[in-house]
mmCIF file of C-alpha atoms in Angstrom:
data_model
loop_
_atom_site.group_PDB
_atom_site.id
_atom_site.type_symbol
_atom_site.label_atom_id
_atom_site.label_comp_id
_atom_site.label_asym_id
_atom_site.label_seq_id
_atom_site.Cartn_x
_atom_site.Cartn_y
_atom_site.Cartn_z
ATOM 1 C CA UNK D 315 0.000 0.000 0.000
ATOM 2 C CA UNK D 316 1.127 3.453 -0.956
ATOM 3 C CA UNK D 317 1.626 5.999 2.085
ATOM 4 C CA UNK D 318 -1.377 8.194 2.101
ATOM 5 C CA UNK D 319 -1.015 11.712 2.361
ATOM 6 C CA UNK D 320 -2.785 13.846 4.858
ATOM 7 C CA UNK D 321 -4.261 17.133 3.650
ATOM 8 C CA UNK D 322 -5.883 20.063 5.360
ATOM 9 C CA UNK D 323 -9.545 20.514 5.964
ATOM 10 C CA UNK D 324 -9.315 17.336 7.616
ATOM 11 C CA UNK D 325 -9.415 14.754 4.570
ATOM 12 C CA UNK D 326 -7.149 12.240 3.897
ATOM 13 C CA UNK D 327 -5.780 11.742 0.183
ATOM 14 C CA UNK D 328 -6.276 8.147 -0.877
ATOM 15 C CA UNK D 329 -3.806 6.614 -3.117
ATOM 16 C CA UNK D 330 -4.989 4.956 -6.455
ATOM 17 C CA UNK D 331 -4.087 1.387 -4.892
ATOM 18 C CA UNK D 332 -6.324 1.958 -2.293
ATOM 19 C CA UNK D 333 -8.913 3.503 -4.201
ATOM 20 C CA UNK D 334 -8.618 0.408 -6.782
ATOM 21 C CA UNK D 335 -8.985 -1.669 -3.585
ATOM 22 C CA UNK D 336 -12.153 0.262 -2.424
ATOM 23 C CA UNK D 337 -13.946 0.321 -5.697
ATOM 24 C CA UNK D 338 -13.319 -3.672 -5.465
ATOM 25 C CA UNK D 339 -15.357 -4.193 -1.856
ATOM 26 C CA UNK D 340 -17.935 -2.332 -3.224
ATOM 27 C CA UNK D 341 -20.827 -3.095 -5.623
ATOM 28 C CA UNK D 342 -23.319 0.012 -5.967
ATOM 29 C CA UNK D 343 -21.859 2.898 -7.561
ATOM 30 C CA UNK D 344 -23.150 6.259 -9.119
ATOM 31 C CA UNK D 345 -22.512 6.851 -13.183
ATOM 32 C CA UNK D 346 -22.236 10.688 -13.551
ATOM 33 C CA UNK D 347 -22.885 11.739 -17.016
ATOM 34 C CA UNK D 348 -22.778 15.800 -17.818
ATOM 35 C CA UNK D 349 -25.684 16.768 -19.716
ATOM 36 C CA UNK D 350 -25.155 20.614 -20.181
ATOM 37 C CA UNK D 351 -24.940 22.322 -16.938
ATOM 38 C CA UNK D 352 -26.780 19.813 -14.702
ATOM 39 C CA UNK D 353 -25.149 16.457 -14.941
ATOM 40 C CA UNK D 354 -26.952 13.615 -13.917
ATOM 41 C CA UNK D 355 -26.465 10.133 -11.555
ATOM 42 C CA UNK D 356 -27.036 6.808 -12.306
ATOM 43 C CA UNK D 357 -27.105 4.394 -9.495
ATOM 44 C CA UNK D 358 -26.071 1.052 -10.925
ATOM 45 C CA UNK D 359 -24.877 -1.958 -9.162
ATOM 46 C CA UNK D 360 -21.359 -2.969 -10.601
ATOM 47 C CA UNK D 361 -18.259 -5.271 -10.405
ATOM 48 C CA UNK D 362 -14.930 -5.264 -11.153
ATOM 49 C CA UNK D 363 -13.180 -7.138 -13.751
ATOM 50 C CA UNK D 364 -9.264 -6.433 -13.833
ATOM 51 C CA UNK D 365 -9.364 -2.601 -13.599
ATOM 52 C CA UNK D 366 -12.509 -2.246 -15.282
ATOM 53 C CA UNK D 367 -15.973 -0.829 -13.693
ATOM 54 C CA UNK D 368 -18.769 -2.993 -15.535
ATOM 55 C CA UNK D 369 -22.225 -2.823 -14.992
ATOM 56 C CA UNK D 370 -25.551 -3.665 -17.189
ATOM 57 C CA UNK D 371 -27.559 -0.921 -18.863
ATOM 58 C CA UNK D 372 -30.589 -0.796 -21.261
ATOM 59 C CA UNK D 373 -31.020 1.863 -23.681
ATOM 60 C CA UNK D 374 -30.291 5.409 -22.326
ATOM 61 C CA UNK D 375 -27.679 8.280 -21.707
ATOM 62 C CA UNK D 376 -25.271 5.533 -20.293
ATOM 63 C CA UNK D 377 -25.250 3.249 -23.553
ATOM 64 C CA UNK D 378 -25.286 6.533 -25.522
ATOM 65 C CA UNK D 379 -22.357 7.933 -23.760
ATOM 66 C CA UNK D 380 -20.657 4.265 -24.054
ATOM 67 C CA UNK D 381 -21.198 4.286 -28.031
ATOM 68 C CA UNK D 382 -20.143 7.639 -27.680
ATOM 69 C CA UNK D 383 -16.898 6.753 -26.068
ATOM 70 C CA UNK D 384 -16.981 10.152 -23.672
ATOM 71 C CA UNK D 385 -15.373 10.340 -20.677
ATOM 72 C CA UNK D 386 -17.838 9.691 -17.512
ATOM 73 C CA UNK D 387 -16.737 9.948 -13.405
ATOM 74 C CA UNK D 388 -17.753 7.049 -11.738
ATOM 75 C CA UNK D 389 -18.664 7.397 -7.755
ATOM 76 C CA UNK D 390 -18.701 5.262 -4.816
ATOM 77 C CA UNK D 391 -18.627 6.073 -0.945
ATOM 78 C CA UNK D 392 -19.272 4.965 2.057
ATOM 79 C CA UNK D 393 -20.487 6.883 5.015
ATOM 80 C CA UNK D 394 -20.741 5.722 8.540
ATOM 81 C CA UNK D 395 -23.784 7.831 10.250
ATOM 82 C CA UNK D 396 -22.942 6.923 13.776
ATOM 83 C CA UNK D 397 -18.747 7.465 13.422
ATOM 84 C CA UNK D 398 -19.564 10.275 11.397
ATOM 85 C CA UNK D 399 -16.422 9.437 9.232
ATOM 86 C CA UNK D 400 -16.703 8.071 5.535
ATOM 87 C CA UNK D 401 -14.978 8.483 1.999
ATOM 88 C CA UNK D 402 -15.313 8.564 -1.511
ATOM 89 C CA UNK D 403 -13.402 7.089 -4.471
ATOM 90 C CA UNK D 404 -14.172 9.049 -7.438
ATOM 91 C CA UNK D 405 -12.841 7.365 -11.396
ATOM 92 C CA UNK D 406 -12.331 9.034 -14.644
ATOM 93 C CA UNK D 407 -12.144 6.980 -17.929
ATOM 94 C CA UNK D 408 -13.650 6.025 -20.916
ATOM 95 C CA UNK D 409 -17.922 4.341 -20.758
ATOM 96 C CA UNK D 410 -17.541 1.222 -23.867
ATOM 97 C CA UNK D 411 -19.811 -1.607 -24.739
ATOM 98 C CA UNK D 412 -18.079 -4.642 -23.532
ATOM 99 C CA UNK D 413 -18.459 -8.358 -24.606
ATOM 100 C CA UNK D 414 -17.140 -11.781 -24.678
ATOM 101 C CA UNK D 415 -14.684 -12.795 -22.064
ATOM 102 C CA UNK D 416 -15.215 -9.799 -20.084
ATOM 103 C CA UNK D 417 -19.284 -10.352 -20.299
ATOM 104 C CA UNK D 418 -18.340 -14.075 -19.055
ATOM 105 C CA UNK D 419 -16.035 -12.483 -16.439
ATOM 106 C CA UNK D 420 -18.644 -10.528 -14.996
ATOM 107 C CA UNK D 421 -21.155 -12.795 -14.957
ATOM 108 C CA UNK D 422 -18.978 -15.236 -13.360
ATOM 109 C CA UNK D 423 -18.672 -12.348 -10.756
ATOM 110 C CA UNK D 424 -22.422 -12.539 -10.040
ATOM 111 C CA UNK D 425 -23.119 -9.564 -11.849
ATOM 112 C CA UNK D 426 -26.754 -9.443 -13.080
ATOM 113 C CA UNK D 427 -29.136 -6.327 -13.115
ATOM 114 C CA UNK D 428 -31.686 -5.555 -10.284
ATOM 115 C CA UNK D 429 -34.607 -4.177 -11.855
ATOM 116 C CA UNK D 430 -36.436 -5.888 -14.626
ATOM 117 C CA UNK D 431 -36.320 -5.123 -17.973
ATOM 118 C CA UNK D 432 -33.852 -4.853 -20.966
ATOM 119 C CA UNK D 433 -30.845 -4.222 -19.719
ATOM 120 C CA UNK D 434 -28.833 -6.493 -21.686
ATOM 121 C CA UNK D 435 -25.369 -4.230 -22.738
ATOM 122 C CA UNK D 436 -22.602 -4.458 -20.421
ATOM 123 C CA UNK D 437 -20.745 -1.453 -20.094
ATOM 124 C CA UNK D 438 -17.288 -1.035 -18.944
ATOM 125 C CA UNK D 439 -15.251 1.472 -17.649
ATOM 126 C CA UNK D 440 -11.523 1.274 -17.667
ATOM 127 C CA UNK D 441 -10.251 4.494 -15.219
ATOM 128 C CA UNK D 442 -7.608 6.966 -16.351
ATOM 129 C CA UNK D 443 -7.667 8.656 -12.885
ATOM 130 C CA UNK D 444 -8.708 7.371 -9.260
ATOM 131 C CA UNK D 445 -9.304 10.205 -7.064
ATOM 132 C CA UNK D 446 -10.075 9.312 -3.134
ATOM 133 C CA UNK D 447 -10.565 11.015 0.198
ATOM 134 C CA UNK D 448 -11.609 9.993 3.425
ATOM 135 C CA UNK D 449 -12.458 12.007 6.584
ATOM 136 C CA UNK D 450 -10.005 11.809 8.898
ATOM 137 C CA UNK D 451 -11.236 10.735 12.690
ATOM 138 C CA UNK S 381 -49.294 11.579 -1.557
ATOM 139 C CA UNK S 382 -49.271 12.093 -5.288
ATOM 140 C CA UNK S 383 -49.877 8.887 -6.991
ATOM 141 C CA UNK S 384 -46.436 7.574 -8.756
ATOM 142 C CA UNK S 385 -46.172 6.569 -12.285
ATOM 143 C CA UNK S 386 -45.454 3.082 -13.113
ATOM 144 C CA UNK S 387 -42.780 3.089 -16.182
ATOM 145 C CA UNK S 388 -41.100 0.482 -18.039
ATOM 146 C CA UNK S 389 -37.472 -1.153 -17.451
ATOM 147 C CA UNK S 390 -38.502 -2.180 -13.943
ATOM 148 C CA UNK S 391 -38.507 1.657 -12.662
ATOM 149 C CA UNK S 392 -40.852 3.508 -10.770
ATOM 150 C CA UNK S 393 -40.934 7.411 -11.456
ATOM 151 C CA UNK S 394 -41.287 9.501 -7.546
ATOM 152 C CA UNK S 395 -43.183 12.432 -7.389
ATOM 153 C CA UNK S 396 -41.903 15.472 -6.333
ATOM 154 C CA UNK S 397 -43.430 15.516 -2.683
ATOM 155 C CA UNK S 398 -42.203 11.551 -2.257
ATOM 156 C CA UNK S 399 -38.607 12.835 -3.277
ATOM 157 C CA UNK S 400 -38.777 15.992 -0.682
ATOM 158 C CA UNK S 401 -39.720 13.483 1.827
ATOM 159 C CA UNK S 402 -37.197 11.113 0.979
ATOM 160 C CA UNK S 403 -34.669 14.340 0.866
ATOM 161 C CA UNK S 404 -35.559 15.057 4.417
ATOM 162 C CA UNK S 405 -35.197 11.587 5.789
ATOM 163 C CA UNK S 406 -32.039 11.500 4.589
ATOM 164 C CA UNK S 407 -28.467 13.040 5.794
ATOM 165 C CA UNK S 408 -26.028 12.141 3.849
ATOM 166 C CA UNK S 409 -26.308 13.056 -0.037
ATOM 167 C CA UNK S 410 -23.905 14.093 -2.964
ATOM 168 C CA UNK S 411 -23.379 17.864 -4.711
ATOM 169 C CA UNK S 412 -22.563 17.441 -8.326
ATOM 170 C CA UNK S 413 -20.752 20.020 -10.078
ATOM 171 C CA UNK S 414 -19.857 20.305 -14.217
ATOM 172 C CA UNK S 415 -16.426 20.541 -14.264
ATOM 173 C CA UNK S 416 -15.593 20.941 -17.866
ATOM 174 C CA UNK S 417 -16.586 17.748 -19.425
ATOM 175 C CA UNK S 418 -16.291 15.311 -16.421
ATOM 176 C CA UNK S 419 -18.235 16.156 -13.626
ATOM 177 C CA UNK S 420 -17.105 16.081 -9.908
ATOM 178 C CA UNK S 421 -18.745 14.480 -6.741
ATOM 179 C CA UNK S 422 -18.853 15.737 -3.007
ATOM 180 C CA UNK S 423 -20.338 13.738 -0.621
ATOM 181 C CA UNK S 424 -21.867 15.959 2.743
ATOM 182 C CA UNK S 425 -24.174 15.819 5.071
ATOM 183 C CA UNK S 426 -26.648 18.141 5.061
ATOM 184 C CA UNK S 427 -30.593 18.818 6.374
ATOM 185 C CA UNK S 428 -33.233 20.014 4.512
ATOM 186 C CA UNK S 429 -34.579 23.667 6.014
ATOM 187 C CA UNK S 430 -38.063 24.056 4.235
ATOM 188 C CA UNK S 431 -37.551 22.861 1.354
ATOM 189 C CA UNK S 432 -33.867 23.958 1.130
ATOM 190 C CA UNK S 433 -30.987 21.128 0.998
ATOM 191 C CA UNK S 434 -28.008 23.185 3.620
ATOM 192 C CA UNK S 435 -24.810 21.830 4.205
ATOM 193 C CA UNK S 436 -21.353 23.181 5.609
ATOM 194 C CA UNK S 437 -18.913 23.865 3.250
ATOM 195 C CA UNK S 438 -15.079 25.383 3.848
ATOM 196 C CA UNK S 439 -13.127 27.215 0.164
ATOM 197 C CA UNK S 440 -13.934 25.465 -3.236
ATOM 198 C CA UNK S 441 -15.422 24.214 -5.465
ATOM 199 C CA UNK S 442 -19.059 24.014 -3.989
ATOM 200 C CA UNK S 443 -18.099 27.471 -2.390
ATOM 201 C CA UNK S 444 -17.656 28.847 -5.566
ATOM 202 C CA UNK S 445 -20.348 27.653 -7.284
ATOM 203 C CA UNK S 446 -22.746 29.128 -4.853
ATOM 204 C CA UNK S 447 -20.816 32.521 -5.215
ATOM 205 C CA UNK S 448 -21.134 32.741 -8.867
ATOM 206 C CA UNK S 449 -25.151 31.261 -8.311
ATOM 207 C CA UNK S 450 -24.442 28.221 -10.494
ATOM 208 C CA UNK S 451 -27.269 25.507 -10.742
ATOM 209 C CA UNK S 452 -25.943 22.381 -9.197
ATOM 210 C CA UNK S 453 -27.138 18.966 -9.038
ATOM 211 C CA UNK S 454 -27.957 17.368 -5.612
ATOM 212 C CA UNK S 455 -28.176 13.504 -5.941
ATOM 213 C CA UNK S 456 -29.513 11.287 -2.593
ATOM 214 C CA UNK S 457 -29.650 7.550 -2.923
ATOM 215 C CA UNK S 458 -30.695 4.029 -0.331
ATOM 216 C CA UNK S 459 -29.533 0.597 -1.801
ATOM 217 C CA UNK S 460 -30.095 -2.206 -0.241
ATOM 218 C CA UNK S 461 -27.788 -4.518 -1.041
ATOM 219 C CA UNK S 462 -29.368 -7.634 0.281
ATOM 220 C CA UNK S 463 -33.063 -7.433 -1.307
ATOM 221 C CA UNK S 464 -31.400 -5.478 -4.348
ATOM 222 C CA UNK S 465 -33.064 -2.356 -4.255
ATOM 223 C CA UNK S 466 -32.595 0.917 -4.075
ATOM 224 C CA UNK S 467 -33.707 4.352 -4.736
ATOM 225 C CA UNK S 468 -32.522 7.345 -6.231
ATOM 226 C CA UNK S 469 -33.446 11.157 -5.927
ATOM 227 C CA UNK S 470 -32.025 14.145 -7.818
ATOM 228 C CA UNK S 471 -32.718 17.971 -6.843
ATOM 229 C CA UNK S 472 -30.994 20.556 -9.099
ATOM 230 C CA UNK S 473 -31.518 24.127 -8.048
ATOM 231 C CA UNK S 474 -29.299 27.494 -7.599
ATOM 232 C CA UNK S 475 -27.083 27.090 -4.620
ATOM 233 C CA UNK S 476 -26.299 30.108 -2.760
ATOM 234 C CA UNK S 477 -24.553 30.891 0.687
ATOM 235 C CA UNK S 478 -26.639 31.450 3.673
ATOM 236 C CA UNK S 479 -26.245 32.806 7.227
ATOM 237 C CA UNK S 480 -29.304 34.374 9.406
ATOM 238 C CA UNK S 481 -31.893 32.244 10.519
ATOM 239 C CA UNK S 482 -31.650 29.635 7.861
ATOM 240 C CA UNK S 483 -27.960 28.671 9.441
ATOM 241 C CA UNK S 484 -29.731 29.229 13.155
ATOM 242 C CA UNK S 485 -32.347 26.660 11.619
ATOM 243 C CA UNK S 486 -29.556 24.569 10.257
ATOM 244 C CA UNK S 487 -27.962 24.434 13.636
ATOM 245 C CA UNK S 488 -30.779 23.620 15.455
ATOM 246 C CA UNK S 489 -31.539 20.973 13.457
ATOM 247 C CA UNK S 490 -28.022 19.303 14.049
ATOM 248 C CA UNK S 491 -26.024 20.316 11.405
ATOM 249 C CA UNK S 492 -22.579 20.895 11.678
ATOM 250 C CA UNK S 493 -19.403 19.247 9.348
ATOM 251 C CA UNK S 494 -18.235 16.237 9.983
ATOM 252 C CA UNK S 495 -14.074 16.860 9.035
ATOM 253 C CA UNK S 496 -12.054 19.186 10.946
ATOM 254 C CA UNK S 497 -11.532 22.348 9.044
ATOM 255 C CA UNK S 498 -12.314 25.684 8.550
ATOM 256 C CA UNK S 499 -16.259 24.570 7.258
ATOM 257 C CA UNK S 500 -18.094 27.543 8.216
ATOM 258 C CA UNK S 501 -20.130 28.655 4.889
ATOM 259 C CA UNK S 502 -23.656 27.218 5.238
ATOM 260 C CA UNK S 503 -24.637 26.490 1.495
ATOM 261 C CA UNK S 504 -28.431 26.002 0.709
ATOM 262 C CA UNK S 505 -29.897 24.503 -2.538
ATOM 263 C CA UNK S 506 -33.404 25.916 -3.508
ATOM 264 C CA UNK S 507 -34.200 22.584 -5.848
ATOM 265 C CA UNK S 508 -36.066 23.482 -8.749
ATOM 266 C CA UNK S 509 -36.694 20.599 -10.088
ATOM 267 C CA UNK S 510 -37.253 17.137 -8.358
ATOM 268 C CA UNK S 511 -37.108 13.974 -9.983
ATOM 269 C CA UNK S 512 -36.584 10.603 -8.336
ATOM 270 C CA UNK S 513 -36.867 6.590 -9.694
ATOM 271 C CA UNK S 514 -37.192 3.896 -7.155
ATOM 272 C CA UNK S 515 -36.834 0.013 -8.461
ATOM 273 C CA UNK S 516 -39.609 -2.058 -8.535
ATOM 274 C CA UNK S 517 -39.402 -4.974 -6.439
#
């Protein structure tokens, strides 16, 4: 593990190993898509495979932006209410329709979508740039 | 309670008075700021004063978006991992910095930041729009 760095304002900087790590114990995470001045979130539930963020989509903004090939953040945190404490692992990198062995991956990974209907296209996002902080206690 | 609206792919559209309530039983949510193309996530906690989403905030980003009066998007989510569900509620609305009796009401309604650090500016969203999807179990 790389030494973390402490920052003011109380937050910790998270390294990109331990953000990598934190984006692996976790399986809900937001899509964030701009869409003019207001962008909009997309919980999805999600695994990793390698490096890569993949979830399942229908048709929408988050297949569009996928077939698209634009950039998109991807967001997960955790909070504790009763320490008060929590962070947040935010990832950079290009939304593409994935297939084959990664599909197989996935699903081997227990991926499958929660809410009925068509949502078929797996989507994968490989990060340029893992961003993390955590409130220190 | 406004009746919701059933629509396909397995979600349920919230009205806006189910997402205000769902906003005020909640205290932990996410401002979401354009940042060029790829937006940027904060988590905070924050209460709802009226109908206004207020949250501490120290210099930055979400600082500076409320001194320039930018719209901003306000995203609040549950997931519940074991019967794989989950909601989702997005405000987006003009933030602005407030003081007076909305940051006495803030206060007395248990609000204060979680990380050390100089996180005095209160910062209230007015949402002007509400939308929210919740899956269908």
């Amino acid at each position: 593990m790389e030494p973390t760095q402490l920052v003011d304002e109380g937050l910790e900087i998270l390294s990109p190993s331990e953000c990598l790590r934190l984006l692996e114990e976790t399986h809900v995470g937001r899509v964030v898509l701009a869409n003019g001045a207001l962008p909009v979130v997309f919980p999805v539930n999600y695994v990793l495979v390698g490096d890569d963020i993949t979830f399942f989509t229908g048709e929408g903004m988050k297949l569009r932006a996928a077939a698209s090939a634009t950039p998109v953040t991807f967001q997960v945190d955790h909070i504790d209410l009763e320490r008060e404490t929590g962070w947040s692992v935010l990832a950079t990198g290009q939304a593409q329709e994935a297939a084959g062995s990664e599909l197989a991956r996935a699903t081997a990974l227990g991926l499958r979508p929660w809410a009925a209907g068509m949502r078929t296209h797996l989507i994968r996002i490989r990060p340029d740039v893992l961003t993390g902080r955590r409130i220190l206690t």
